[in-house]
Amino acid sequence: MEAYLGVLQEIGNIGVGNAATALAELIGTKVLISVPQATFVPLEGIFNMVGDAEEPVAGVLVRVGGEIKGTVLFAFSAPSAMELIRRLLGEGFSDPFSLTPEAASVLQEIGNILTGAFLTAISEFTGLTFVPEVPFYTYDMLGSIVSTSLVAGEVIADRVLFFETEFMLDGQAITAHFFLFLTPPSLATLLKSLGLAAENL
Amino acid sequence: MASQELSAKSTNEIYVGIADLKVGHAPLVLITLGLGSCVGVALYDPVRKIGGLLHVMLPRSTEFSRNSHPAKFADTGVPLLLAEVLKLGADKRVLEAKIAGGAQMFEGMVNIGERNVEAVKEALAALGLRLVAEDVGGNRGRTMILDTSTGKVIIKTLGSSPKEL
């Protein structure tokens, strides 16, 4: 199955490229992306993959339904989230705990636009239909957001398909981690759409 | 990479992942990170200083056809945790249970956290285990730490000081 991960990484790359373009247009600045990683991990090992599970992050979660099921998660460091809000809203916040609903909705909207751009590119490439739901926002420890993202997206099989990349704006002024969590059946569906048979998923 | 970093922090610390459980005796410290809607269950024998920590993700295994992973569910995870601490020599009659987690992290989302807490409590009661302390619900994520030397359970949340359960 690991042989298919390269294919998946390629598909993800196309989606991430489109999302980066959308973000660059939205913010009006250059956006760099790290080389995306696609991995299969056992559920109990997921925290080892995401970085520091206790890191406080502004998380925007988008459930994805349709022909594949999963969750897209954007995790911004607190300074990155505050900087994004300042640029898009023209109003500064220093404390991520006391965001106005309007400020939080700026982050949700970014999650919405990026997820849409990501999924549209993959949909055009594979012919599959994706249905992103309304974005959810919270500021909390990364690990608790990740575990809740898995449950929310019904990514509860023993192994999780984990896709990750990092967006960097203006050098390192704003960084965001992009995670996609999918179930093995969703990977099989993706591969099938490309004419590849996935066995033993 | 991260797993090595984690385990290198202290040789006494053992991390419990999602849908995972670990047991041990003093001086081990069992830690589970990232409890959102998930529930952490600690069992502790204060006489023999044996403890176990479980991180359940979902309430009931019976709701799923593929459920080969008992630690994922409250109804199968709690009995497995008990079996594992008994294997180490714990005495069921003195075991104390403490639970944490089950938050509703995202407003407006189905409250699976509440169902997880209910299912864990049912499973503990069905086995005749004593629940002595809990820190459940709310909307914050938690880290749960069981020190098998003392039986102390520490709960960490973002923006608050750690508290003892």
Short mmCIF file of C-alpha atoms in Angstrom, two decimals:
data_model
loop_
_atom_site.label_atom_id
_atom_site.label_comp_id
_atom_site.label_asym_id
_atom_site.label_seq_id
_atom_site.Cartn_x
_atom_site.Cartn_y
_atom_site.Cartn_z
CA MET A 1 0.00 0.00 0.00
CA GLU A 2 2.92 2.34 0.71
CA ALA A 3 3.60 2.33 -3.04
CA TYR A 4 0.37 4.26 -3.54
CA LEU A 5 1.41 7.00 -1.19
CA GLY A 6 3.53 8.58 -3.93
CA VAL A 7 0.44 8.86 -6.12
CA LEU A 8 -1.48 10.37 -3.27
CA GLN A 9 1.32 12.81 -2.56
CA GLU A 10 1.10 13.95 -6.18
CA ILE A 11 -2.65 14.48 -6.01
CA GLY A 12 -2.25 16.33 -2.73
CA ASN A 13 0.44 18.47 -4.28
CA ILE A 14 -1.95 19.64 -6.99
CA GLY A 15 -4.55 20.54 -4.38
CA VAL A 16 -2.07 22.32 -2.14
CA GLY A 17 -0.70 24.32 -5.08
CA ASN A 18 -4.18 25.59 -5.85
CA ALA A 19 -4.81 26.41 -2.20
CA ALA A 20 -1.53 28.36 -2.03
CA THR A 21 -2.57 30.40 -5.06
CA ALA A 22 -5.91 31.18 -3.43
CA LEU A 23 -4.18 32.24 -0.23
CA ALA A 24 -1.70 34.44 -2.13
CA GLU A 25 -4.61 36.22 -3.83
CA LEU A 26 -6.46 36.64 -0.57
CA ILE A 27 -3.54 38.09 1.40
CA GLY A 28 -1.75 39.75 -1.49
CA THR A 29 1.61 38.22 -0.70
CA LYS A 30 3.84 35.42 -1.88
CA VAL A 31 3.04 31.99 -0.43
CA LEU A 32 5.55 29.17 -0.21
CA ILE A 33 4.62 25.56 0.51
CA SER A 34 6.78 22.80 1.91
CA VAL A 35 6.97 19.45 0.14
CA PRO A 36 3.78 17.63 1.18
CA GLN A 37 4.09 14.37 3.06
CA ALA A 38 1.61 11.52 2.76
CA THR A 39 1.87 8.75 5.34
CA PHE A 40 -0.17 5.91 6.74
CA VAL A 41 0.00 5.92 10.51
CA PRO A 42 -1.62 3.83 13.21
CA LEU A 43 -4.18 5.83 15.17
CA GLU A 44 -2.11 5.67 18.36
CA GLY A 45 0.90 7.13 16.57
CA ILE A 46 -0.79 10.18 15.10
CA PHE A 47 0.51 12.64 17.73
CA ASN A 48 4.06 11.67 16.80
CA MET A 49 3.37 12.94 13.29
CA VAL A 50 1.77 16.32 13.92
CA GLY A 51 4.53 18.03 15.90
CA ASP A 52 4.07 19.23 19.47
CA ALA A 53 0.67 17.97 20.62
CA GLU A 54 0.57 20.53 23.45
CA GLU A 55 1.34 23.50 21.21
CA PRO A 56 -1.42 26.13 21.37
CA VAL A 57 -2.85 26.67 17.90
CA ALA A 58 -5.72 28.44 16.23
CA GLY A 59 -7.40 25.53 14.48
CA VAL A 60 -9.91 25.61 11.66
CA LEU A 61 -11.52 22.28 10.94
CA VAL A 62 -13.53 21.43 7.83
CA ARG A 63 -15.30 18.11 7.54
CA VAL A 64 -15.35 16.67 4.06
CA GLY A 65 -18.14 14.45 2.81
CA GLY A 66 -19.15 13.20 -0.59
CA GLU A 67 -17.23 10.41 -2.29
CA ILE A 68 -14.45 10.55 0.27
CA LYS A 69 -14.73 11.15 4.00
CA GLY A 70 -12.25 12.96 6.12
CA THR A 71 -11.19 16.17 7.79
CA VAL A 72 -9.11 19.10 6.68
CA LEU A 73 -7.40 20.96 9.51
CA PHE A 74 -5.53 24.26 9.40
CA ALA A 75 -3.40 24.98 12.42
CA PHE A 76 -1.99 28.48 12.83
CA SER A 77 0.39 29.47 15.60
CA ALA A 78 -1.15 32.22 17.76
CA PRO A 79 1.10 34.99 16.30
CA SER A 80 0.30 33.81 12.75
CA ALA A 81 -3.42 33.82 13.42
CA MET A 82 -3.27 37.30 14.96
CA GLU A 83 -1.25 38.61 12.00
CA LEU A 84 -3.70 37.14 9.47
CA ILE A 85 -6.63 38.74 11.26
CA ARG A 86 -4.81 42.08 11.41
CA ARG A 87 -4.14 42.01 7.68
CA LEU A 88 -7.62 40.97 6.62
CA LEU A 89 -9.66 42.84 9.19
CA GLY A 90 -7.37 45.82 9.76
CA GLU A 91 -7.93 45.32 13.49
CA GLY A 92 -5.36 43.92 15.87
CA PHE A 93 -5.92 41.27 18.53
CA SER A 94 -3.25 40.15 20.94
CA ASP A 95 -5.06 37.41 22.80
CA PRO A 96 -6.38 34.42 20.84
CA PHE A 97 -8.72 33.62 23.75
CA SER A 98 -10.65 36.84 23.32
CA LEU A 99 -11.33 36.98 19.59
CA THR A 100 -14.58 38.59 18.53
CA PRO A 101 -16.87 36.34 16.46
CA GLU A 102 -15.94 38.51 13.49
CA ALA A 103 -12.22 37.91 13.98
CA ALA A 104 -12.73 34.17 14.41
CA SER A 105 -14.82 34.12 11.26
CA VAL A 106 -11.86 35.58 9.33
CA LEU A 107 -9.90 32.43 10.16
CA GLN A 108 -12.89 30.21 9.39
CA GLU A 109 -13.28 31.92 6.05
CA ILE A 110 -9.61 31.35 5.23
CA GLY A 111 -10.10 27.68 6.08
CA ASN A 112 -13.16 27.63 3.86
CA ILE A 113 -11.44 29.20 0.87
CA LEU A 114 -8.29 27.09 1.13
CA THR A 115 -10.21 23.85 1.60
CA GLY A 116 -12.40 24.74 -1.38
CA ALA A 117 -9.37 25.47 -3.56
CA PHE A 118 -7.64 22.28 -2.42
CA LEU A 119 -10.66 20.06 -3.07
CA THR A 120 -11.58 21.72 -6.38
CA ALA A 121 -8.16 20.94 -7.82
CA ILE A 122 -8.35 17.31 -6.67
CA SER A 123 -11.91 17.01 -7.90
CA GLU A 124 -10.92 18.23 -11.37
CA PHE A 125 -8.06 15.77 -11.44
CA THR A 126 -9.96 12.72 -10.21
CA GLY A 127 -13.55 13.44 -11.23
CA LEU A 128 -14.65 12.77 -7.66
CA THR A 129 -17.15 14.95 -5.83
CA PHE A 130 -16.25 16.44 -2.47
CA VAL A 131 -18.60 18.24 -0.17
CA PRO A 132 -16.86 20.48 2.37
CA GLU A 133 -19.02 21.40 5.36
CA VAL A 134 -19.05 24.62 7.39
CA PRO A 135 -15.75 25.36 9.11
CA PHE A 136 -15.33 25.12 12.90
CA TYR A 137 -12.86 27.18 14.87
CA THR A 138 -11.16 26.89 18.23
CA TYR A 139 -7.96 27.92 19.96
CA ASP A 140 -6.50 25.01 21.91
CA MET A 141 -3.75 22.42 22.12
CA LEU A 142 -2.93 20.90 18.74
CA GLY A 143 -3.33 17.30 19.91
CA SER A 144 -6.84 17.78 21.25
CA ILE A 145 -7.86 19.50 18.02
CA VAL A 146 -6.35 16.66 15.97
CA SER A 147 -8.07 13.89 17.95
CA THR A 148 -11.39 15.72 17.73
CA SER A 149 -10.84 16.26 13.99
CA LEU A 150 -10.45 12.52 13.51
CA VAL A 151 -13.68 11.74 15.32
CA ALA A 152 -15.53 14.57 13.54
CA GLY A 153 -14.48 13.29 10.12
CA GLU A 154 -15.18 9.67 11.07
CA VAL A 155 -11.49 8.94 10.50
CA ILE A 156 -11.58 6.21 13.09
CA ALA A 157 -10.10 3.18 11.33
CA ASP A 158 -7.04 1.59 12.93
CA ARG A 159 -4.85 3.35 10.40
CA VAL A 160 -5.12 6.93 9.27
CA LEU A 161 -4.00 8.41 6.01
CA PHE A 162 -2.19 11.55 7.00
CA PHE A 163 -1.26 14.30 4.57
CA GLU A 164 0.60 17.35 5.74
CA THR A 165 2.21 20.48 4.36
CA GLU A 166 3.22 23.89 5.64
CA PHE A 167 2.29 27.26 4.16
CA MET A 168 4.74 30.13 4.65
CA LEU A 169 3.83 33.74 3.91
CA ASP A 170 6.21 36.69 3.80
CA GLY A 171 9.20 34.60 4.70
CA GLN A 172 8.15 33.19 8.04
CA ALA A 173 5.83 35.96 9.25
CA ILE A 174 2.79 33.71 8.92
CA THR A 175 2.90 29.94 8.89
CA ALA A 176 0.05 27.47 8.76
CA HIS A 177 0.05 23.72 8.95
CA PHE A 178 -2.36 21.98 6.63
CA PHE A 179 -3.48 18.48 7.58
CA LEU A 180 -5.76 16.12 5.73
CA PHE A 181 -6.97 12.99 7.49
CA LEU A 182 -8.61 10.26 5.43
CA THR A 183 -9.77 6.72 6.02
CA PRO A 184 -8.34 3.78 4.06
CA PRO A 185 -11.61 3.35 2.08
CA SER A 186 -11.26 6.98 0.96
CA LEU A 187 -7.77 6.28 -0.31
CA ALA A 188 -9.11 3.27 -2.22
CA THR A 189 -11.74 5.52 -3.81
CA LEU A 190 -9.10 8.08 -4.77
CA LEU A 191 -6.87 5.44 -6.34
CA LYS A 192 -9.79 3.84 -8.17
CA SER A 193 -10.68 7.21 -9.69
CA LEU A 194 -7.21 7.21 -11.24
CA GLY A 195 -7.64 3.70 -12.61
CA LEU A 196 -5.46 2.12 -9.93
CA ALA A 197 -6.63 -0.88 -7.96
CA ALA A 198 -5.85 -0.68 -4.29
CA GLU A 199 -5.64 -4.05 -2.62
CA ASN A 200 -5.72 -4.80 1.06
CA LEU A 201 -6.73 -1.35 2.20
CA MET B 1 11.29 11.92 15.01
CA ALA B 2 8.74 13.25 17.47
CA SER B 3 8.31 9.92 19.22
CA GLN B 4 11.99 9.80 20.07
CA GLU B 5 11.87 13.37 21.33
CA LEU B 6 8.91 12.51 23.52
CA SER B 7 10.37 9.38 25.02
CA ALA B 8 13.71 11.11 25.56
CA LYS B 9 12.19 13.71 27.87
CA SER B 10 12.37 11.36 30.79
CA THR B 11 12.96 7.64 30.99
CA ASN B 12 10.12 7.43 33.51
CA GLU B 13 7.54 8.88 31.14
CA ILE B 14 5.40 6.72 28.91
CA TYR B 15 3.06 8.27 26.37
CA VAL B 16 -0.35 6.81 25.62
CA GLY B 17 -1.61 7.56 22.11
CA ILE B 18 -5.16 7.82 20.80
CA ALA B 19 -6.99 4.49 21.07
CA ASP B 20 -4.13 3.22 23.18
CA LEU B 21 -3.43 2.09 26.74
CA LYS B 22 -0.33 1.64 28.86
CA VAL B 23 0.17 0.12 32.29
CA GLY B 24 3.09 0.09 34.71
CA HIS B 25 4.26 0.50 38.27
CA ALA B 26 6.17 3.13 40.24
CA PRO B 27 8.13 5.17 39.29
CA LEU B 28 6.51 5.30 35.85
CA VAL B 29 4.56 8.37 34.80
CA LEU B 30 1.84 7.71 32.23
CA ILE B 31 0.84 10.61 30.02
CA THR B 32 -1.84 11.07 27.42
CA LEU B 33 -1.95 14.19 25.27
CA GLY B 34 -4.70 15.63 23.16
CA LEU B 35 -7.85 14.66 25.00
CA GLY B 36 -10.53 16.61 23.15
CA SER B 37 -13.80 14.73 22.85
CA CYS B 38 -11.81 11.61 23.81
CA VAL B 39 -11.76 10.41 27.42
CA GLY B 40 -8.73 9.42 29.47
CA VAL B 41 -9.25 6.70 32.09
CA ALA B 42 -6.72 6.12 34.88
CA LEU B 43 -6.84 3.05 37.12
CA TYR B 44 -4.58 2.95 40.17
CA ASP B 45 -3.78 0.49 42.93
CA PRO B 46 -2.46 2.69 45.79
CA VAL B 47 -1.15 -0.28 47.78
CA ARG B 48 0.99 -1.82 45.05
CA LYS B 49 1.54 1.43 43.16
CA ILE B 50 0.37 -0.06 39.89
CA GLY B 51 -1.46 2.07 37.38
CA GLY B 52 -2.83 2.18 33.87
CA LEU B 53 -3.99 4.87 31.50
CA LEU B 54 -6.37 4.53 28.56
CA HIS B 55 -7.34 7.03 25.82
CA VAL B 56 -10.72 6.12 24.31
CA MET B 57 -12.04 7.78 21.20
CA LEU B 58 -15.59 6.47 20.85
CA PRO B 59 -18.32 5.16 23.15
CA ARG B 60 -19.32 1.77 21.81
CA SER B 61 -17.63 -0.91 19.73
CA THR B 62 -21.03 -2.40 18.92
CA GLU B 63 -21.78 0.57 16.65
CA PHE B 64 -19.01 -0.47 14.26
CA SER B 65 -18.51 -3.59 12.21
CA ARG B 66 -14.72 -3.37 12.18
CA ASN B 67 -13.72 -3.09 15.80
CA SER B 68 -10.54 -5.08 16.22
CA HIS B 69 -9.00 -2.33 18.32
CA PRO B 70 -10.45 -2.56 21.85
CA ALA B 71 -8.65 0.51 23.29
CA LYS B 72 -10.51 2.70 20.81
CA PHE B 73 -13.88 2.23 22.52
CA ALA B 74 -15.11 2.81 26.07
CA ASP B 75 -17.05 -0.47 26.26
CA THR B 76 -14.05 -2.62 25.30
CA GLY B 77 -11.18 -0.33 26.40
CA VAL B 78 -12.10 -0.13 30.09
CA PRO B 79 -12.29 -3.94 30.55
CA LEU B 80 -8.97 -4.29 28.71
CA LEU B 81 -7.35 -1.65 30.95
CA LEU B 82 -8.60 -3.53 34.01
CA ALA B 83 -7.30 -6.85 32.67
CA GLU B 84 -3.88 -5.30 32.02
CA VAL B 85 -3.45 -3.78 35.49
CA LEU B 86 -4.63 -7.04 37.09
CA LYS B 87 -1.99 -8.87 35.05
CA LEU B 88 0.64 -6.67 36.69
CA GLY B 89 -0.63 -7.74 40.08
CA ALA B 90 -3.09 -5.00 40.99
CA ASP B 91 -5.92 -5.87 43.38
CA LYS B 92 -9.30 -5.02 41.92
CA ARG B 93 -10.82 -4.27 45.34
CA VAL B 94 -8.55 -1.25 45.93
CA LEU B 95 -8.46 0.11 42.39
CA GLU B 96 -9.41 3.75 41.99
CA ALA B 97 -10.59 5.21 38.70
CA LYS B 98 -10.17 8.83 37.59
CA ILE B 99 -11.39 10.16 34.27
CA ALA B 100 -10.85 13.32 32.23
CA GLY B 101 -11.81 14.69 28.84
CA GLY B 102 -15.04 14.43 26.91
CA ALA B 103 -15.03 18.09 25.92
CA GLN B 104 -17.10 19.66 23.21
CA MET B 105 -14.25 21.42 21.48
CA PHE B 106 -16.27 22.88 18.64
CA GLU B 107 -19.54 24.62 19.32
CA GLY B 108 -22.33 23.29 17.14
CA MET B 109 -20.73 19.92 16.48
CA VAL B 110 -22.30 16.64 17.64
CA ASN B 111 -21.33 16.20 21.30
CA ILE B 112 -19.48 12.90 21.14
CA GLY B 113 -17.52 13.90 24.26
CA GLU B 114 -20.59 13.64 26.47
CA ARG B 115 -21.43 10.20 25.04
CA ASN B 116 -17.85 9.07 25.63
CA VAL B 117 -18.04 10.12 29.30
CA GLU B 118 -21.37 8.30 29.78
CA ALA B 119 -20.04 5.14 28.15
CA VAL B 120 -16.86 5.18 30.26
CA LYS B 121 -18.89 5.58 33.45
CA GLU B 122 -21.17 2.71 32.42
CA ALA B 123 -18.19 0.51 31.69
CA LEU B 124 -16.56 1.33 35.06
CA ALA B 125 -19.83 0.65 36.92
CA ALA B 126 -20.38 -2.62 35.07
CA LEU B 127 -16.98 -3.82 36.29
CA GLY B 128 -17.61 -2.59 39.83
CA LEU B 129 -14.78 -0.06 39.65
CA ARG B 130 -14.86 3.01 41.89
CA LEU B 131 -14.80 6.40 40.15
CA VAL B 132 -13.11 8.71 42.68
CA ALA B 133 -12.51 11.86 40.60
CA GLU B 134 -13.38 13.36 37.26
CA ASP B 135 -12.70 16.44 35.16
CA VAL B 136 -15.01 16.13 32.17
CA GLY B 137 -17.02 18.19 29.73
CA GLY B 138 -16.48 21.86 28.98
CA ASN B 139 -14.89 22.97 25.75
CA ARG B 140 -11.15 22.72 26.41
CA GLY B 141 -8.66 20.06 25.40
CA ARG B 142 -6.72 18.30 28.16
CA THR B 143 -3.47 16.53 28.92
CA MET B 144 -3.77 13.81 31.59
CA ILE B 145 -0.81 12.60 33.65
CA LEU B 146 -0.84 9.66 36.09
CA ASP B 147 2.12 9.39 38.45
CA THR B 148 2.24 5.76 39.58
CA SER B 149 4.49 6.66 42.55
CA THR B 150 1.75 8.72 44.17
CA GLY B 151 -1.48 8.00 42.28
CA LYS B 152 -1.76 11.71 41.59
CA VAL B 153 -3.49 12.63 38.35
CA ILE B 154 -2.62 16.03 36.89
CA ILE B 155 -4.80 17.73 34.28
CA LYS B 156 -3.36 20.40 32.03
CA THR B 157 -5.49 22.75 29.94
CA LEU B 158 -4.50 25.69 27.80
CA GLY B 159 -4.74 29.01 29.64
CA SER B 160 -5.12 27.51 33.16
CA SER B 161 -2.70 26.22 35.76
CA PRO B 162 -2.37 22.43 35.97
CA LYS B 163 -4.71 20.93 38.55
CA GLU B 164 -4.67 17.77 40.58
CA LEU B 165 -7.56 15.39 40.23
#
